[in-house]
Short mmCIF file of C-alpha atoms in Angstrom, two decimals:
data_model
loop_
_atom_site.label_atom_id
_atom_site.label_comp_id
_atom_site.label_asym_id
_atom_site.label_seq_id
_atom_site.Cartn_x
_atom_site.Cartn_y
_atom_site.Cartn_z
CA MET A 205 0.12 0.35 -0.05
CA ALA A 206 1.48 3.16 -1.01
CA ARG A 207 0.79 6.08 1.63
CA THR A 208 1.76 9.45 1.14
CA GLY A 209 5.11 10.95 2.82
CA TRP A 210 2.84 13.05 5.06
CA SER A 211 0.82 10.03 6.72
CA VAL A 212 4.75 8.46 6.83
CA LEU A 213 5.80 11.34 8.93
CA GLU A 214 2.43 12.00 11.18
CA THR A 215 3.50 7.64 11.77
CA CYS A 216 7.00 8.25 12.76
CA LEU A 217 6.26 11.87 15.48
CA GLY A 218 3.12 11.32 16.72
CA MET A 219 1.48 14.55 15.36
CA THR A 220 -2.32 12.66 16.71
CA THR A 221 -2.79 16.76 16.72
CA PRO A 222 -0.79 18.61 14.29
CA SER A 223 -0.14 22.72 15.21
CA ALA A 224 0.88 25.40 13.77
CA PRO A 225 3.54 24.66 11.89
CA GLN A 226 3.37 21.16 11.54
CA ARG A 227 0.20 22.23 9.30
CA TRP A 228 1.95 24.56 7.93
CA LEU A 229 4.89 21.27 7.39
CA ARG A 230 2.01 19.33 5.59
CA ASN A 231 0.23 21.48 3.27
CA ILE A 232 4.25 21.48 1.48
CA PHE A 233 4.32 17.28 1.42
CA LEU A 234 0.30 17.31 0.62
CA THR A 235 0.50 19.49 -1.78
CA ALA A 236 3.68 18.86 -3.39
CA GLN A 237 3.36 17.85 -7.63
CA PRO A 238 3.35 14.92 -7.81
CA PRO A 239 2.81 13.88 -4.00
CA LEU A 240 5.68 11.79 -2.05
CA LEU A 241 4.41 7.97 -2.03
CA PHE A 242 5.59 5.60 0.26
CA GLN A 243 6.17 1.92 -0.10
CA GLU A 244 4.87 -0.17 3.02
CA GLY A 245 7.72 -1.76 3.88
CA LYS A 246 10.20 0.33 2.03
CA SER A 247 11.87 3.59 3.61
CA LEU A 248 12.47 5.42 0.14
CA PRO A 249 10.12 7.03 -2.54
CA LEU A 250 8.27 4.51 -5.43
CA LEU A 251 10.21 6.38 -8.14
CA LEU A 252 13.91 5.96 -6.21
CA SER A 253 12.71 2.39 -5.47
CA GLY A 254 11.61 1.33 -8.89
CA GLU A 255 8.37 1.64 -8.27
CA ALA A 256 6.44 4.39 -11.28
CA PRO A 257 3.67 5.21 -10.34
CA THR A 258 -0.04 4.70 -11.91
CA ARG A 259 -3.97 6.20 -11.78
CA ASN A 260 -4.34 1.87 -11.36
CA GLY A 261 -2.63 1.73 -9.02
CA VAL A 262 1.34 0.81 -9.29
CA LYS A 263 3.30 -1.11 -12.40
CA SER A 264 6.59 -3.92 -12.24
CA LYS A 265 9.76 -3.13 -10.88
CA THR A 266 12.37 -1.55 -12.98
CA SER A 267 15.81 -1.77 -12.61
CA MET A 268 16.72 1.87 -12.26
CA LEU A 269 20.98 1.59 -11.52
CA SER A 270 20.86 -1.04 -15.42
CA THR A 271 19.79 -0.17 -19.08
CA LYS A 272 19.21 -1.88 -22.22
CA SER A 273 21.15 -0.68 -25.08
CA SER A 274 16.91 -1.20 -26.45
CA GLU A 275 16.05 1.21 -24.24
CA LYS A 276 17.60 4.19 -24.51
CA GLY A 277 16.13 6.80 -26.79
CA ALA A 278 13.00 8.05 -26.28
CA ASN A 279 12.88 6.36 -22.83
CA SER A 280 16.24 7.47 -20.96
CA ARG A 281 15.48 10.69 -20.04
CA PRO A 282 11.94 10.53 -18.37
CA HIS A 283 13.05 7.29 -16.68
CA ALA A 284 16.53 10.50 -16.04
CA HIS A 285 13.57 13.02 -14.99
CA ALA A 286 11.56 11.10 -12.91
CA TRP A 287 14.80 10.30 -10.63
CA MET A 288 16.36 13.61 -10.41
CA ARG A 289 12.32 15.10 -9.23
CA SER A 290 12.36 11.66 -7.46
CA ALA A 291 16.19 12.43 -5.13
CA ARG A 292 14.56 16.14 -5.05
CA GLN A 293 11.78 15.31 -2.99
CA PHE A 294 13.69 13.45 -0.65
CA GLY A 295 15.74 15.79 -0.53
CA GLU A 296 12.92 17.80 1.06
CA VAL A 297 11.90 15.65 3.31
CA ILE A 298 15.70 15.02 5.28
CA LEU A 299 15.37 18.89 5.13
CA ALA A 300 12.14 19.10 7.35
CA LEU A 301 13.18 16.19 9.12
CA VAL A 302 16.62 18.24 10.03
CA ILE A 303 13.79 21.14 10.27
CA ILE A 304 11.73 19.39 13.57
CA SER A 305 14.27 18.07 14.90
CA LEU A 306 15.92 21.74 15.47
CA ALA A 307 12.89 23.32 16.79
CA VAL A 308 12.19 19.98 19.35
CA ALA A 309 15.34 20.43 20.61
CA SER A 310 15.63 24.02 21.06
CA VAL A 311 11.61 23.99 22.82
CA PHE A 312 13.23 21.28 24.63
CA GLY A 313 16.52 23.10 25.61
CA LEU A 314 13.84 25.88 26.52
CA THR A 315 12.14 24.19 29.27
CA LEU A 316 14.27 22.82 30.46
CA ARG A 317 16.59 26.31 31.78
CA ALA A 318 12.71 27.31 32.74
CA GLN A 319 12.81 24.57 35.01
CA GLU A 320 16.07 24.81 36.85
CA PRO A 321 15.63 25.88 39.82
CA ARG A 322 16.95 29.92 41.04
CA SER A 323 17.91 30.26 44.15
CA VAL A 324 17.75 34.12 46.96
CA TRP A 325 20.40 35.59 44.71
CA ASP A 326 18.33 35.68 41.67
CA GLY A 327 16.34 38.48 42.83
CA VAL A 328 13.12 36.61 43.84
CA TYR A 329 11.14 39.93 45.07
CA THR A 330 10.79 43.21 45.17
CA LYS A 331 12.11 46.26 47.02
CA ASP A 332 8.11 47.27 47.09
CA GLN A 333 6.79 43.72 47.75
CA ALA A 334 9.88 43.64 50.70
CA LYS A 335 8.21 47.22 52.53
CA ARG A 336 4.05 45.16 52.51
CA GLY A 337 6.44 42.96 54.18
CA GLY A 338 7.87 44.54 57.05
CA ALA A 339 4.78 46.26 57.74
CA PHE A 340 3.28 42.62 58.09
CA TYR A 341 6.46 41.97 60.16
CA LEU A 342 5.89 44.71 62.98
CA GLN A 343 2.91 43.77 63.33
CA GLU A 344 2.66 39.59 62.96
CA CYS A 345 6.45 39.13 64.17
CA SER A 346 8.52 42.04 66.90
CA ASN A 347 7.04 41.39 70.04
CA CYS A 348 8.44 37.48 69.36
CA HIS A 349 11.43 37.83 66.98
CA GLY A 350 12.02 41.98 68.32
CA GLN A 351 12.03 45.19 65.57
CA GLU A 352 15.04 44.21 63.94
CA LEU A 353 14.35 40.38 63.82
CA GLN A 354 17.33 39.61 66.91
CA GLY A 355 15.10 37.81 68.30
CA ALA A 356 14.77 36.25 72.18
CA ASP A 357 16.22 34.17 74.88
CA MET A 358 13.34 32.26 73.48
CA THR A 359 13.44 32.96 69.75
CA PRO A 360 15.63 32.64 67.64
CA ALA A 361 15.90 35.89 65.31
CA LEU A 362 15.46 35.64 61.24
CA THR A 363 19.02 37.66 60.28
CA GLY A 364 23.15 36.80 60.50
CA LEU A 365 24.60 33.89 59.85
CA ALA A 366 22.65 31.61 62.01
CA PHE A 367 20.03 31.87 60.78
CA THR A 368 21.36 32.12 56.72
CA ALA A 369 22.83 28.12 58.78
CA ASN A 370 20.17 27.44 59.36
CA TRP A 371 18.17 27.37 56.56
CA ASP A 372 20.36 27.00 53.68
CA GLY A 373 20.02 24.29 51.45
CA LEU A 374 16.20 24.24 51.96
CA THR A 375 13.75 25.64 49.83
CA LEU A 376 11.86 29.32 50.33
CA GLY A 377 8.54 26.47 50.29
CA ASP A 378 9.85 24.97 53.64
CA LEU A 379 10.14 28.20 55.27
CA PHE A 380 7.21 29.52 54.17
CA GLU A 381 4.82 26.18 55.04
CA ARG A 382 7.39 26.41 58.16
CA ILE A 383 5.90 29.99 59.18
CA ARG A 384 2.41 29.37 58.04
CA ILE A 385 1.71 26.21 60.64
CA THR A 386 3.40 27.69 62.96
CA MET A 387 3.51 31.60 64.01
CA PRO A 388 2.74 33.39 65.67
CA ALA A 389 2.54 31.27 68.58
CA ASP A 390 0.20 32.46 69.97
CA ARG A 391 -2.28 31.62 66.51
CA PRO A 392 -0.71 29.71 64.86
CA GLY A 393 -2.24 29.93 60.24
CA SER A 394 -3.81 33.05 61.09
CA LEU A 395 -1.87 34.00 58.19
CA ALA A 396 -3.28 35.01 54.79
CA ARG A 397 -0.82 33.85 52.51
CA GLN A 398 -0.37 36.59 51.01
CA GLU A 399 0.79 37.91 53.84
CA ILE A 400 3.65 35.31 54.48
CA ALA A 401 4.73 36.07 51.24
CA ASP A 402 5.63 39.55 51.71
CA ILE A 403 6.98 38.58 54.92
CA LEU A 404 9.73 36.05 53.92
CA ALA A 405 10.39 38.81 51.06
CA TYR A 406 11.19 41.20 54.20
CA LEU A 407 13.26 38.42 56.11
CA LEU A 408 15.65 38.21 52.85
CA ILE A 409 16.26 42.25 52.07
CA VAL A 410 17.56 42.30 55.90
CA ASN A 411 19.24 39.50 55.13
CA LYS A 412 20.78 41.70 51.66
CA PHE A 413 19.90 39.25 49.21
CA PRO A 414 19.30 40.82 46.14
CA ASP A 415 15.65 42.19 45.31
CA GLY A 416 14.21 42.15 41.87
CA GLU A 417 11.18 42.77 39.35
CA THR A 418 8.53 40.02 40.26
CA GLU A 419 7.77 39.35 43.47
CA LEU A 420 7.48 36.66 45.66
CA PRO A 421 4.99 34.15 44.51
CA ARG A 422 2.32 32.95 47.32
CA GLU A 423 2.22 29.44 46.02
CA VAL A 424 3.98 26.63 48.06
CA GLN A 425 4.57 24.62 44.82
CA ALA A 426 6.56 28.15 42.87
CA LEU A 427 8.94 28.67 46.23
CA LYS A 428 9.83 25.31 46.25
CA GLN A 429 11.56 26.12 43.62
CA ILE A 430 14.02 28.93 44.49
CA LEU A 431 16.70 27.57 46.73
CA PHE A 432 18.05 29.20 50.04
CA GLN A 433 21.52 29.25 49.73
CA ALA A 434 23.29 30.99 52.95
CA ASN A 435 26.47 31.78 50.56
CA LYS A 436 26.91 33.36 46.30
CA GLN A 437 27.25 30.20 44.57
#
């Protein structure tokens, strides 16, 4: 059974729902004149494999590598043209596969880069967010941890080497969850998620981590992608 070049490519790449670039490529295959056909069980176009397509199917096989002297003349030129046309179509298939491979590799590379974990040294909060967080901190946390985050006898400091070393290697998601579940000590779980995110931003600016242009998110899964590193790598 002869199949179009696009159907073969579509089967190989698993294109059940083609994207816009894939639809564009499909139109090139389907509008090619003559159509690019593949024989089941073969990897080359029919004309290259020595089978000439007709309206009623496929003619009997002929050898394109050897020609008898009696067949030279009027029939030699059509065979040469058919071979050149098939070679050009086959080259277009290879070029299309190369383009698709490069596009997939590019998208895959961008996806990997997008998934690379960030750290607190990458500017993950804004100054405005830290300012809001400072107000929340003074209202909700300063009674126990001190107005300068210095801590007290029974309360740990939220700044300095002891604090950063304690959280080094964990994520902002871990710190977020600690605050959400256990703070404030007299009303644990009462802080809103946005308030906690803002307080985290305030802790970062006090500990001299750089600010950026995007606010710290309040979603735990997003915060778990941000590594808390005591020292810049």
